[in-house]
Amino acid sequence: MTRFFLQLAADESEEIKLLTVTQLHQFYGGSHILRGLSFDVKIGEVTCLLGRNGVGKTTLLKVLMGLLPAKEGVVQWEGKTITGFKPHQRVHSGIAYVPQGREIFGRLTVEENLLMGLSRFPGSEAKEVPAFIYELFPVLLQMKHRRGGDLSGGQQQQLAIGRALASRPRLLILDEPTEGIQPSVIKEIGAVIKKLAARGDMAILLVEQFYDFAAELADQYIVMSRGEIVQQGRGGNMEAEGVRGLVTI
Ligand SMILES: Nc1ncnc2c1ncn2[C@@H]1O[C@H](COP(=O)(O)OP(=O)(O)OP(=O)(O)O)[C@@H](O)[C@H]1O
Ligand SMILES: [Mg+2]
């Protein structure tokens, strides 16, 4: 009995790891794209994954979402192995993904796009867009009857993030949300990410090539080069640890 309580105390004192990736490998044909990646994502934190073009960032996210099978390695979610889970099972478990290039439904309205994000819930709970989405992104309320395809790039990115948040994830994965977006919207997206992390009940895994944006948000940083993690540390140390030079051209 005493041992049981001691064990509980030890577990509680550890930081809560939502996602643990161990020795992940992936290939495209004969090209070895991910080469033994291992890292953790913690609750209440923004983890920024940085790296130049083509190093394997998107490939990693696709493996984490189950859109590509892992060739080797283990993905654990809240202590449970999910390496073989299908994408929808991961969404049901509380993981949401905003892909690079956004991929919203151009012919559906903003509201319809957001309702798609509720598909993990039973019908009765999936009829109305939750108010918190419109509170985070007021522009989506103004535009709710417009077609997704008519929105600006920045508004589409906000819509894609809003749709992902509608599933009430505990991990939000974002692939280069600032790519091709005007500075004022980048600021708004940054503020939302900060707000979500401050809530303390979810984690954010942010892939970014815009160094200043990543440095502003990161609690933890990871630098990838050619499919490997070449450096990692705490967000506040990014400048001192020379991350800018590793990821900017
Ligand atoms: N479907 C595919 N088939 C074959 N090779 C691919 C495929 N998708 C990506 N690659 C290659 O795999 C490598 C990693 O690509 P990935 O898209 O993961 O990089 P990335 O770090 O996300 O790059 P970017 O910053 O440009 O988005 C690149 O060399 C790319 O050309
Ligand atoms: Mg990419």
PDB file of C-alpha atoms and ligand atoms in Angstrom:
ATOM      1  CA  MET A   1       0.000   0.000   0.000  1.00  0.00           C
ATOM      2  CA  THR A   2       2.738   2.464   0.966  1.00  0.00           C
ATOM      3  CA  ARG A   3       4.522   1.637  -2.249  1.00  0.00           C
ATOM      4  CA  PHE A   4       1.357   2.427  -4.201  1.00  0.00           C
ATOM      5  CA  PHE A   5       1.119   5.915  -2.665  1.00  0.00           C
ATOM      6  CA  LEU A   6       4.830   6.556  -3.161  1.00  0.00           C
ATOM      7  CA  GLN A   7       4.400   5.669  -6.818  1.00  0.00           C
ATOM      8  CA  LEU A   8       1.446   8.060  -7.140  1.00  0.00           C
ATOM      9  CA  ALA A   9       3.456  10.884  -5.584  1.00  0.00           C
ATOM     10  CA  ALA A  10       6.348  10.232  -7.954  1.00  0.00           C
ATOM     11  CA  ASP A  11       4.030  10.330 -10.988  1.00  0.00           C
ATOM     12  CA  GLU A  12       2.400  13.566  -9.892  1.00  0.00           C
ATOM     13  CA  SER A  13       5.713  15.332  -9.504  1.00  0.00           C
ATOM     14  CA  GLU A  14       6.617  14.600 -13.129  1.00  0.00           C
ATOM     15  CA  GLU A  15       5.585  17.032 -15.848  1.00  0.00           C
ATOM     16  CA  ILE A  16       2.705  15.589 -17.812  1.00  0.00           C
ATOM     17  CA  LYS A  17       3.827  14.282 -21.192  1.00  0.00           C
ATOM     18  CA  LEU A  18       0.951  14.160 -23.626  1.00  0.00           C
ATOM     19  CA  LEU A  19       2.861  12.882 -26.605  1.00  0.00           C
ATOM     20  CA  THR A  20       6.037  10.831 -26.588  1.00  0.00           C
ATOM     21  CA  VAL A  21       7.824   9.929 -29.803  1.00  0.00           C
ATOM     22  CA  THR A  22      10.561   7.312 -29.691  1.00  0.00           C
ATOM     23  CA  GLN A  23      13.023   6.449 -32.441  1.00  0.00           C
ATOM     24  CA  LEU A  24      10.710   7.247 -35.324  1.00  0.00           C
ATOM     25  CA  HIS A  25      11.812   6.325 -38.867  1.00  0.00           C
ATOM     26  CA  GLN A  26      10.103   6.987 -42.180  1.00  0.00           C
ATOM     27  CA  PHE A  27      11.008   6.532 -45.842  1.00  0.00           C
ATOM     28  CA  TYR A  28       9.691   7.775 -49.174  1.00  0.00           C
ATOM     29  CA  GLY A  29      10.668   4.902 -51.439  1.00  0.00           C
ATOM     30  CA  GLY A  30      14.384   4.481 -50.870  1.00  0.00           C
ATOM     31  CA  SER A  31      14.887   7.912 -49.251  1.00  0.00           C
ATOM     32  CA  HIS A  32      15.326   7.773 -45.496  1.00  0.00           C
ATOM     33  CA  ILE A  33      13.322  10.895 -44.482  1.00  0.00           C
ATOM     34  CA  LEU A  34      12.919  10.562 -40.698  1.00  0.00           C
ATOM     35  CA  ARG A  35      15.992   9.151 -39.029  1.00  0.00           C
ATOM     36  CA  GLY A  36      15.279   8.102 -35.466  1.00  0.00           C
ATOM     37  CA  LEU A  37      13.383  11.048 -33.978  1.00  0.00           C
ATOM     38  CA  SER A  38      12.648  11.108 -30.234  1.00  0.00           C
ATOM     39  CA  PHE A  39      10.969  13.916 -28.287  1.00  0.00           C
ATOM     40  CA  ASP A  40       8.119  14.770 -25.869  1.00  0.00           C
ATOM     41  CA  VAL A  41       5.326  17.311 -26.013  1.00  0.00           C
ATOM     42  CA  LYS A  42       4.101  18.582 -22.648  1.00  0.00           C
ATOM     43  CA  ILE A  43       0.733  19.897 -21.575  1.00  0.00           C
ATOM     44  CA  GLY A  44       0.442  23.693 -21.246  1.00  0.00           C
ATOM     45  CA  GLU A  45       3.422  24.197 -23.533  1.00  0.00           C
ATOM     46  CA  VAL A  46       4.100  25.328 -27.065  1.00  0.00           C
ATOM     47  CA  THR A  47       6.681  23.077 -28.705  1.00  0.00           C
ATOM     48  CA  CYS A  48       8.190  24.672 -31.809  1.00  0.00           C
ATOM     49  CA  LEU A  49       9.708  22.436 -34.408  1.00  0.00           C
ATOM     50  CA  LEU A  50      12.059  24.352 -36.675  1.00  0.00           C
ATOM     51  CA  GLY A  51      14.052  23.401 -39.738  1.00  0.00           C
ATOM     52  CA  ARG A  52      14.760  24.462 -43.290  1.00  0.00           C
ATOM     53  CA  ASN A  53      12.781  23.356 -46.354  1.00  0.00           C
ATOM     54  CA  GLY A  54      12.603  19.644 -47.009  1.00  0.00           C
ATOM     55  CA  VAL A  55      14.093  18.380 -43.718  1.00  0.00           C
ATOM     56  CA  GLY A  56      11.016  16.235 -42.973  1.00  0.00           C
ATOM     57  CA  LYS A  57       8.806  18.430 -40.760  1.00  0.00           C
ATOM     58  CA  THR A  58       5.545  17.774 -42.610  1.00  0.00           C
ATOM     59  CA  THR A  59       6.413  14.091 -42.970  1.00  0.00           C
ATOM     60  CA  LEU A  60       6.782  13.885 -39.183  1.00  0.00           C
ATOM     61  CA  LEU A  61       3.376  15.516 -38.638  1.00  0.00           C
ATOM     62  CA  LYS A  62       1.750  13.121 -41.117  1.00  0.00           C
ATOM     63  CA  VAL A  63       3.183  10.182 -39.199  1.00  0.00           C
ATOM     64  CA  LEU A  64       1.938  11.673 -35.910  1.00  0.00           C
ATOM     65  CA  MET A  65      -1.574  11.967 -37.427  1.00  0.00           C
ATOM     66  CA  GLY A  66      -1.501   8.452 -38.914  1.00  0.00           C
ATOM     67  CA  LEU A  67      -1.691   9.798 -42.481  1.00  0.00           C
ATOM     68  CA  LEU A  68       1.558   7.951 -43.143  1.00  0.00           C
ATOM     69  CA  PRO A  69       2.407   4.733 -41.285  1.00  0.00           C
ATOM     70  CA  ALA A  70       5.567   4.788 -39.156  1.00  0.00           C
ATOM     71  CA  LYS A  71       8.170   2.453 -40.609  1.00  0.00           C
ATOM     72  CA  GLU A  72       9.806   2.043 -37.226  1.00  0.00           C
ATOM     73  CA  GLY A  73       9.425   3.605 -33.783  1.00  0.00           C
ATOM     74  CA  VAL A  74       6.675   4.316 -31.273  1.00  0.00           C
ATOM     75  CA  VAL A  75       4.169   7.146 -30.783  1.00  0.00           C
ATOM     76  CA  GLN A  76       2.556   7.297 -27.345  1.00  0.00           C
ATOM     77  CA  TRP A  77      -0.418   9.450 -26.406  1.00  0.00           C
ATOM     78  CA  GLU A  78      -1.121   9.947 -22.693  1.00  0.00           C
ATOM     79  CA  GLY A  79       1.006   6.889 -21.997  1.00  0.00           C
ATOM     80  CA  LYS A  80      -0.772   4.640 -24.505  1.00  0.00           C
ATOM     81  CA  THR A  81       0.798   3.406 -27.739  1.00  0.00           C
ATOM     82  CA  ILE A  82      -1.076   4.781 -30.764  1.00  0.00           C
ATOM     83  CA  THR A  83       1.485   4.005 -33.480  1.00  0.00           C
ATOM     84  CA  GLY A  84      -1.046   1.887 -35.411  1.00  0.00           C
ATOM     85  CA  PHE A  85      -4.061   4.191 -34.928  1.00  0.00           C
ATOM     86  CA  LYS A  86      -5.934   5.522 -37.967  1.00  0.00           C
ATOM     87  CA  PRO A  87      -6.225   9.334 -38.364  1.00  0.00           C
ATOM     88  CA  HIS A  88      -9.856   9.450 -37.140  1.00  0.00           C
ATOM     89  CA  GLN A  89      -8.934   7.450 -34.032  1.00  0.00           C
ATOM     90  CA  ARG A  90      -6.269  10.039 -33.236  1.00  0.00           C
ATOM     91  CA  VAL A  91      -8.795  12.859 -33.708  1.00  0.00           C
ATOM     92  CA  HIS A  92     -11.141  11.020 -31.341  1.00  0.00           C
ATOM     93  CA  SER A  93      -8.306  10.691 -28.836  1.00  0.00           C
ATOM     94  CA  GLY A  94      -7.907  14.485 -28.822  1.00  0.00           C
ATOM     95  CA  ILE A  95      -5.300  15.292 -31.474  1.00  0.00           C
ATOM     96  CA  ALA A  96      -6.101  17.949 -34.093  1.00  0.00           C
ATOM     97  CA  TYR A  97      -4.078  18.858 -37.149  1.00  0.00           C
ATOM     98  CA  VAL A  98      -3.955  21.975 -39.315  1.00  0.00           C
ATOM     99  CA  PRO A  99      -2.060  20.925 -42.436  1.00  0.00           C
ATOM    100  CA  GLN A 100       0.396  23.059 -44.360  1.00  0.00           C
ATOM    101  CA  GLY A 101      -1.591  24.982 -46.977  1.00  0.00           C
ATOM    102  CA  ARG A 102      -4.713  24.886 -44.765  1.00  0.00           C
ATOM    103  CA  GLU A 103      -6.995  22.629 -46.846  1.00  0.00           C
ATOM    104  CA  ILE A 104     -10.304  24.195 -45.939  1.00  0.00           C
ATOM    105  CA  PHE A 105     -13.411  23.389 -47.975  1.00  0.00           C
ATOM    106  CA  GLY A 106     -13.609  26.241 -50.500  1.00  0.00           C
ATOM    107  CA  ARG A 107     -17.202  25.609 -51.568  1.00  0.00           C
ATOM    108  CA  LEU A 108     -18.600  25.288 -48.054  1.00  0.00           C
ATOM    109  CA  THR A 109     -19.420  28.304 -45.910  1.00  0.00           C
ATOM    110  CA  VAL A 110     -17.284  29.296 -42.947  1.00  0.00           C
ATOM    111  CA  GLU A 111     -19.942  27.915 -40.615  1.00  0.00           C
ATOM    112  CA  GLU A 112     -20.135  24.614 -42.512  1.00  0.00           C
ATOM    113  CA  ASN A 113     -16.356  24.316 -42.419  1.00  0.00           C
ATOM    114  CA  LEU A 114     -16.407  24.806 -38.646  1.00  0.00           C
ATOM    115  CA  LEU A 115     -19.186  22.240 -38.214  1.00  0.00           C
ATOM    116  CA  MET A 116     -16.955  19.695 -39.980  1.00  0.00           C
ATOM    117  CA  GLY A 117     -14.625  20.046 -37.011  1.00  0.00           C
ATOM    118  CA  LEU A 118     -17.359  18.694 -34.729  1.00  0.00           C
ATOM    119  CA  SER A 119     -17.549  15.301 -36.438  1.00  0.00           C
ATOM    120  CA  ARG A 120     -16.023  13.488 -33.455  1.00  0.00           C
ATOM    121  CA  PHE A 121     -19.093  14.364 -31.344  1.00  0.00           C
ATOM    122  CA  PRO A 122     -22.553  12.780 -31.483  1.00  0.00           C
ATOM    123  CA  GLY A 123     -25.085  14.499 -33.784  1.00  0.00           C
ATOM    124  CA  SER A 124     -26.841  16.415 -31.010  1.00  0.00           C
ATOM    125  CA  GLU A 125     -23.567  18.115 -29.996  1.00  0.00           C
ATOM    126  CA  ALA A 126     -22.473  18.786 -33.571  1.00  0.00           C
ATOM    127  CA  LYS A 127     -25.243  21.127 -34.718  1.00  0.00           C
ATOM    128  CA  GLU A 128     -23.888  24.463 -33.606  1.00  0.00           C
ATOM    129  CA  VAL A 129     -20.464  26.064 -33.773  1.00  0.00           C
ATOM    130  CA  PRO A 130     -19.227  26.473 -30.182  1.00  0.00           C
ATOM    131  CA  ALA A 131     -19.128  30.144 -29.121  1.00  0.00           C
ATOM    132  CA  PHE A 132     -15.484  29.975 -28.034  1.00  0.00           C
ATOM    133  CA  ILE A 133     -14.385  29.565 -31.669  1.00  0.00           C
ATOM    134  CA  TYR A 134     -15.999  32.859 -32.663  1.00  0.00           C
ATOM    135  CA  GLU A 135     -14.622  34.489 -29.512  1.00  0.00           C
ATOM    136  CA  LEU A 136     -11.084  33.442 -30.477  1.00  0.00           C
ATOM    137  CA  PHE A 137     -11.577  34.474 -34.122  1.00  0.00           C
ATOM    138  CA  PRO A 138     -14.246  37.219 -34.344  1.00  0.00           C
ATOM    139  CA  VAL A 139     -13.623  37.530 -38.100  1.00  0.00           C
ATOM    140  CA  LEU A 140     -15.125  34.059 -38.573  1.00  0.00           C
ATOM    141  CA  LEU A 141     -18.396  35.227 -37.019  1.00  0.00           C
ATOM    142  CA  GLN A 142     -18.540  38.190 -39.386  1.00  0.00           C
ATOM    143  CA  MET A 143     -17.845  35.886 -42.318  1.00  0.00           C
ATOM    144  CA  LYS A 144     -19.889  32.919 -41.200  1.00  0.00           C
ATOM    145  CA  HIS A 145     -22.084  32.761 -44.327  1.00  0.00           C
ATOM    146  CA  ARG A 146     -19.274  33.417 -46.808  1.00  0.00           C
ATOM    147  CA  ARG A 147     -17.723  30.580 -48.780  1.00  0.00           C
ATOM    148  CA  GLY A 148     -14.366  29.401 -47.468  1.00  0.00           C
ATOM    149  CA  GLY A 149     -12.805  29.901 -50.874  1.00  0.00           C
ATOM    150  CA  ASP A 150     -13.710  33.610 -50.837  1.00  0.00           C
ATOM    151  CA  LEU A 151     -11.702  34.318 -47.666  1.00  0.00           C
ATOM    152  CA  SER A 152      -8.183  35.795 -47.703  1.00  0.00           C
ATOM    153  CA  GLY A 153      -5.262  33.485 -46.994  1.00  0.00           C
ATOM    154  CA  GLY A 154      -5.039  34.724 -43.409  1.00  0.00           C
ATOM    155  CA  GLN A 155      -8.761  34.254 -42.807  1.00  0.00           C
ATOM    156  CA  GLN A 156      -8.548  30.739 -44.256  1.00  0.00           C
ATOM    157  CA  GLN A 157      -5.730  29.955 -41.842  1.00  0.00           C
ATOM    158  CA  GLN A 158      -7.865  31.201 -38.948  1.00  0.00           C
ATOM    159  CA  LEU A 159     -10.729  29.079 -40.253  1.00  0.00           C
ATOM    160  CA  ALA A 160      -8.498  25.999 -40.451  1.00  0.00           C
ATOM    161  CA  ILE A 161      -7.338  26.567 -36.849  1.00  0.00           C
ATOM    162  CA  GLY A 162     -10.922  27.213 -35.707  1.00  0.00           C
ATOM    163  CA  ARG A 163     -12.080  23.990 -37.327  1.00  0.00           C
ATOM    164  CA  ALA A 164      -9.300  22.039 -35.615  1.00  0.00           C
ATOM    165  CA  LEU A 165     -10.178  23.604 -32.250  1.00  0.00           C
ATOM    166  CA  ALA A 166     -13.855  22.710 -32.662  1.00  0.00           C
ATOM    167  CA  SER A 167     -12.901  19.087 -31.909  1.00  0.00           C
ATOM    168  CA  ARG A 168     -11.700  20.319 -28.469  1.00  0.00           C
ATOM    169  CA  PRO A 169      -8.248  18.776 -28.860  1.00  0.00           C
ATOM    170  CA  ARG A 170      -5.697  18.318 -26.108  1.00  0.00           C
ATOM    171  CA  LEU A 171      -2.959  18.562 -28.726  1.00  0.00           C
ATOM    172  CA  LEU A 172      -3.134  21.058 -31.594  1.00  0.00           C
ATOM    173  CA  ILE A 173      -0.636  20.452 -34.396  1.00  0.00           C
ATOM    174  CA  LEU A 174       0.016  23.373 -36.754  1.00  0.00           C
ATOM    175  CA  ASP A 175       2.130  23.138 -39.902  1.00  0.00           C
ATOM    176  CA  GLU A 176       3.603  26.537 -40.827  1.00  0.00           C
ATOM    177  CA  PRO A 177       0.520  28.644 -40.029  1.00  0.00           C
ATOM    178  CA  THR A 178       2.276  31.907 -40.980  1.00  0.00           C
ATOM    179  CA  GLU A 179       3.259  30.788 -44.487  1.00  0.00           C
ATOM    180  CA  GLY A 180       2.110  33.421 -47.013  1.00  0.00           C
ATOM    181  CA  ILE A 181       0.094  35.411 -44.477  1.00  0.00           C
ATOM    182  CA  GLN A 182       0.072  39.142 -43.814  1.00  0.00           C
ATOM    183  CA  PRO A 183       1.712  40.443 -40.592  1.00  0.00           C
ATOM    184  CA  SER A 184      -1.498  41.646 -38.898  1.00  0.00           C
ATOM    185  CA  VAL A 185      -3.073  38.182 -39.133  1.00  0.00           C
ATOM    186  CA  ILE A 186       0.178  36.514 -38.038  1.00  0.00           C
ATOM    187  CA  LYS A 187      -0.060  38.635 -34.868  1.00  0.00           C
ATOM    188  CA  GLU A 188      -3.639  37.531 -34.249  1.00  0.00           C
ATOM    189  CA  ILE A 189      -2.749  33.868 -34.735  1.00  0.00           C
ATOM    190  CA  GLY A 190       0.192  34.251 -32.355  1.00  0.00           C
ATOM    191  CA  ALA A 191      -2.095  35.771 -29.719  1.00  0.00           C
ATOM    192  CA  VAL A 192      -4.531  32.846 -30.035  1.00  0.00           C
ATOM    193  CA  ILE A 193      -1.727  30.295 -29.663  1.00  0.00           C
ATOM    194  CA  LYS A 194      -0.521  32.101 -26.510  1.00  0.00           C
ATOM    195  CA  LYS A 195      -4.038  32.141 -25.095  1.00  0.00           C
ATOM    196  CA  LEU A 196      -4.539  28.419 -25.741  1.00  0.00           C
ATOM    197  CA  ALA A 197      -1.207  27.498 -24.136  1.00  0.00           C
ATOM    198  CA  ALA A 198      -1.969  29.686 -21.104  1.00  0.00           C
ATOM    199  CA  ARG A 199      -5.186  27.735 -20.473  1.00  0.00           C
ATOM    200  CA  GLY A 200      -2.920  24.891 -19.372  1.00  0.00           C
ATOM    201  CA  ASP A 201      -5.162  22.059 -20.535  1.00  0.00           C
ATOM    202  CA  MET A 202      -3.667  21.455 -23.945  1.00  0.00           C
ATOM    203  CA  ALA A 203      -0.395  21.314 -25.829  1.00  0.00           C
ATOM    204  CA  ILE A 204       0.583  22.906 -29.120  1.00  0.00           C
ATOM    205  CA  LEU A 205       3.074  21.493 -31.581  1.00  0.00           C
ATOM    206  CA  LEU A 206       3.995  24.257 -33.994  1.00  0.00           C
ATOM    207  CA  VAL A 207       6.088  23.721 -37.106  1.00  0.00           C
ATOM    208  CA  GLU A 208       7.541  27.068 -38.204  1.00  0.00           C
ATOM    209  CA  GLN A 209      10.183  28.559 -40.428  1.00  0.00           C
ATOM    210  CA  PHE A 210       9.452  32.138 -39.307  1.00  0.00           C
ATOM    211  CA  TYR A 211      12.066  32.348 -36.566  1.00  0.00           C
ATOM    212  CA  ASP A 212      10.758  35.439 -34.721  1.00  0.00           C
ATOM    213  CA  PHE A 213       7.242  34.006 -34.510  1.00  0.00           C
ATOM    214  CA  ALA A 214       8.552  30.690 -33.169  1.00  0.00           C
ATOM    215  CA  ALA A 215      10.900  32.371 -30.674  1.00  0.00           C
ATOM    216  CA  GLU A 216       8.075  34.523 -29.333  1.00  0.00           C
ATOM    217  CA  LEU A 217       5.855  31.497 -28.645  1.00  0.00           C
ATOM    218  CA  ALA A 218       8.118  28.545 -27.862  1.00  0.00           C
ATOM    219  CA  ASP A 219       8.299  26.987 -24.412  1.00  0.00           C
ATOM    220  CA  GLN A 220      10.336  24.179 -25.912  1.00  0.00           C
ATOM    221  CA  TYR A 221      12.163  24.173 -29.248  1.00  0.00           C
ATOM    222  CA  ILE A 222      13.353  21.347 -31.490  1.00  0.00           C
ATOM    223  CA  VAL A 223      15.565  21.856 -34.552  1.00  0.00           C
ATOM    224  CA  MET A 224      15.456  19.282 -37.332  1.00  0.00           C
ATOM    225  CA  SER A 225      17.968  18.836 -40.104  1.00  0.00           C
ATOM    226  CA  ARG A 226      17.803  16.062 -42.704  1.00  0.00           C
ATOM    227  CA  GLY A 227      15.405  13.930 -40.695  1.00  0.00           C
ATOM    228  CA  GLU A 228      17.226  14.200 -37.394  1.00  0.00           C
ATOM    229  CA  ILE A 229      16.922  16.365 -34.298  1.00  0.00           C
ATOM    230  CA  VAL A 230      20.145  18.353 -34.198  1.00  0.00           C
ATOM    231  CA  GLN A 231      19.343  20.591 -31.229  1.00  0.00           C
ATOM    232  CA  GLN A 232      16.635  21.108 -28.627  1.00  0.00           C
ATOM    233  CA  GLY A 233      16.090  23.242 -25.581  1.00  0.00           C
ATOM    234  CA  ARG A 234      13.882  25.761 -23.801  1.00  0.00           C
ATOM    235  CA  GLY A 235      12.248  28.531 -25.835  1.00  0.00           C
ATOM    236  CA  GLY A 236      13.765  31.325 -23.749  1.00  0.00           C
ATOM    237  CA  ASN A 237      17.278  30.152 -24.711  1.00  0.00           C
ATOM    238  CA  MET A 238      16.762  30.048 -28.484  1.00  0.00           C
ATOM    239  CA  GLU A 239      18.716  33.205 -29.265  1.00  0.00           C
ATOM    240  CA  ALA A 240      21.587  32.393 -26.891  1.00  0.00           C
ATOM    241  CA  GLU A 241      21.796  28.844 -28.218  1.00  0.00           C
ATOM    242  CA  GLY A 242      22.178  30.045 -31.815  1.00  0.00           C
ATOM    243  CA  VAL A 243      18.935  28.633 -33.216  1.00  0.00           C
ATOM    244  CA  ARG A 244      18.436  31.600 -35.577  1.00  0.00           C
ATOM    245  CA  GLY A 245      21.571  30.695 -37.523  1.00  0.00           C
ATOM    246  CA  LEU A 246      20.517  27.038 -37.760  1.00  0.00           C
ATOM    247  CA  VAL A 247      17.143  27.716 -39.350  1.00  0.00           C
ATOM    248  CA  THR A 248      17.448  30.929 -41.344  1.00  0.00           C
ATOM    249  CA  ILE A 249      19.034  30.959 -44.771  1.00  0.00           C
TER     250      ILE A 249
HETATM  251  N1  LIG B   1       4.989  12.145 -51.244  1.00  0.00           N
HETATM  252  C1  LIG B   1       6.320  12.204 -51.328  1.00  0.00           C
HETATM  253  N2  LIG B   1       7.024  11.311 -52.075  1.00  0.00           N
HETATM  254  C2  LIG B   1       8.373  11.367 -52.142  1.00  0.00           C
HETATM  255  N3  LIG B   1       9.129  12.267 -51.490  1.00  0.00           N
HETATM  256  C3  LIG B   1       8.505  13.174 -50.742  1.00  0.00           C
HETATM  257  C4  LIG B   1       7.056  13.203 -50.614  1.00  0.00           C
HETATM  258  N4  LIG B   1       6.708  14.222 -49.798  1.00  0.00           N
HETATM  259  C5  LIG B   1       7.866  14.803 -49.437  1.00  0.00           C
HETATM  260  N5  LIG B   1       8.944  14.191 -49.994  1.00  0.00           N
HETATM  261  C6  LIG B   1      10.368  14.531 -49.776  1.00  0.00           C
HETATM  262  O1  LIG B   1      10.672  14.254 -48.417  1.00  0.00           O
HETATM  263  C7  LIG B   1      11.504  15.259 -47.849  1.00  0.00           C
HETATM  264  C8  LIG B   1      10.829  15.850 -46.634  1.00  0.00           C
HETATM  265  O2  LIG B   1       9.647  16.545 -47.049  1.00  0.00           O
HETATM  266  P1  LIG B   1       8.709  17.331 -46.028  1.00  0.00           P
HETATM  267  O3  LIG B   1       7.549  17.816 -46.801  1.00  0.00           O
HETATM  268  O4  LIG B   1       8.455  16.465 -44.851  1.00  0.00           O
HETATM  269  O5  LIG B   1       9.681  18.531 -45.609  1.00  0.00           O
HETATM  270  P2  LIG B   1       9.358  19.857 -44.778  1.00  0.00           P
HETATM  271  O6  LIG B   1      10.425  19.960 -43.746  1.00  0.00           O
HETATM  272  O7  LIG B   1       7.962  19.871 -44.332  1.00  0.00           O
HETATM  273  O8  LIG B   1       9.601  20.997 -45.878  1.00  0.00           O
HETATM  274  P3  LIG B   1       8.888  22.444 -46.054  1.00  0.00           P
HETATM  275  O9  LIG B   1       9.517  23.338 -45.042  1.00  0.00           O
HETATM  276  O10 LIG B   1       9.246  22.861 -47.436  1.00  0.00           O
HETATM  277  O11 LIG B   1       7.416  22.267 -45.859  1.00  0.00           O
HETATM  278  C9  LIG B   1      11.776  16.256 -48.977  1.00  0.00           C
HETATM  279  O12 LIG B   1      13.001  15.930 -49.561  1.00  0.00           O
HETATM  280  C10 LIG B   1      10.638  16.018 -49.952  1.00  0.00           C
HETATM  281  O13 LIG B   1      11.028  16.328 -51.245  1.00  0.00           O
HETATM  282 MG    MG B   2       6.366  21.096 -44.730  1.00  0.00          MG
END
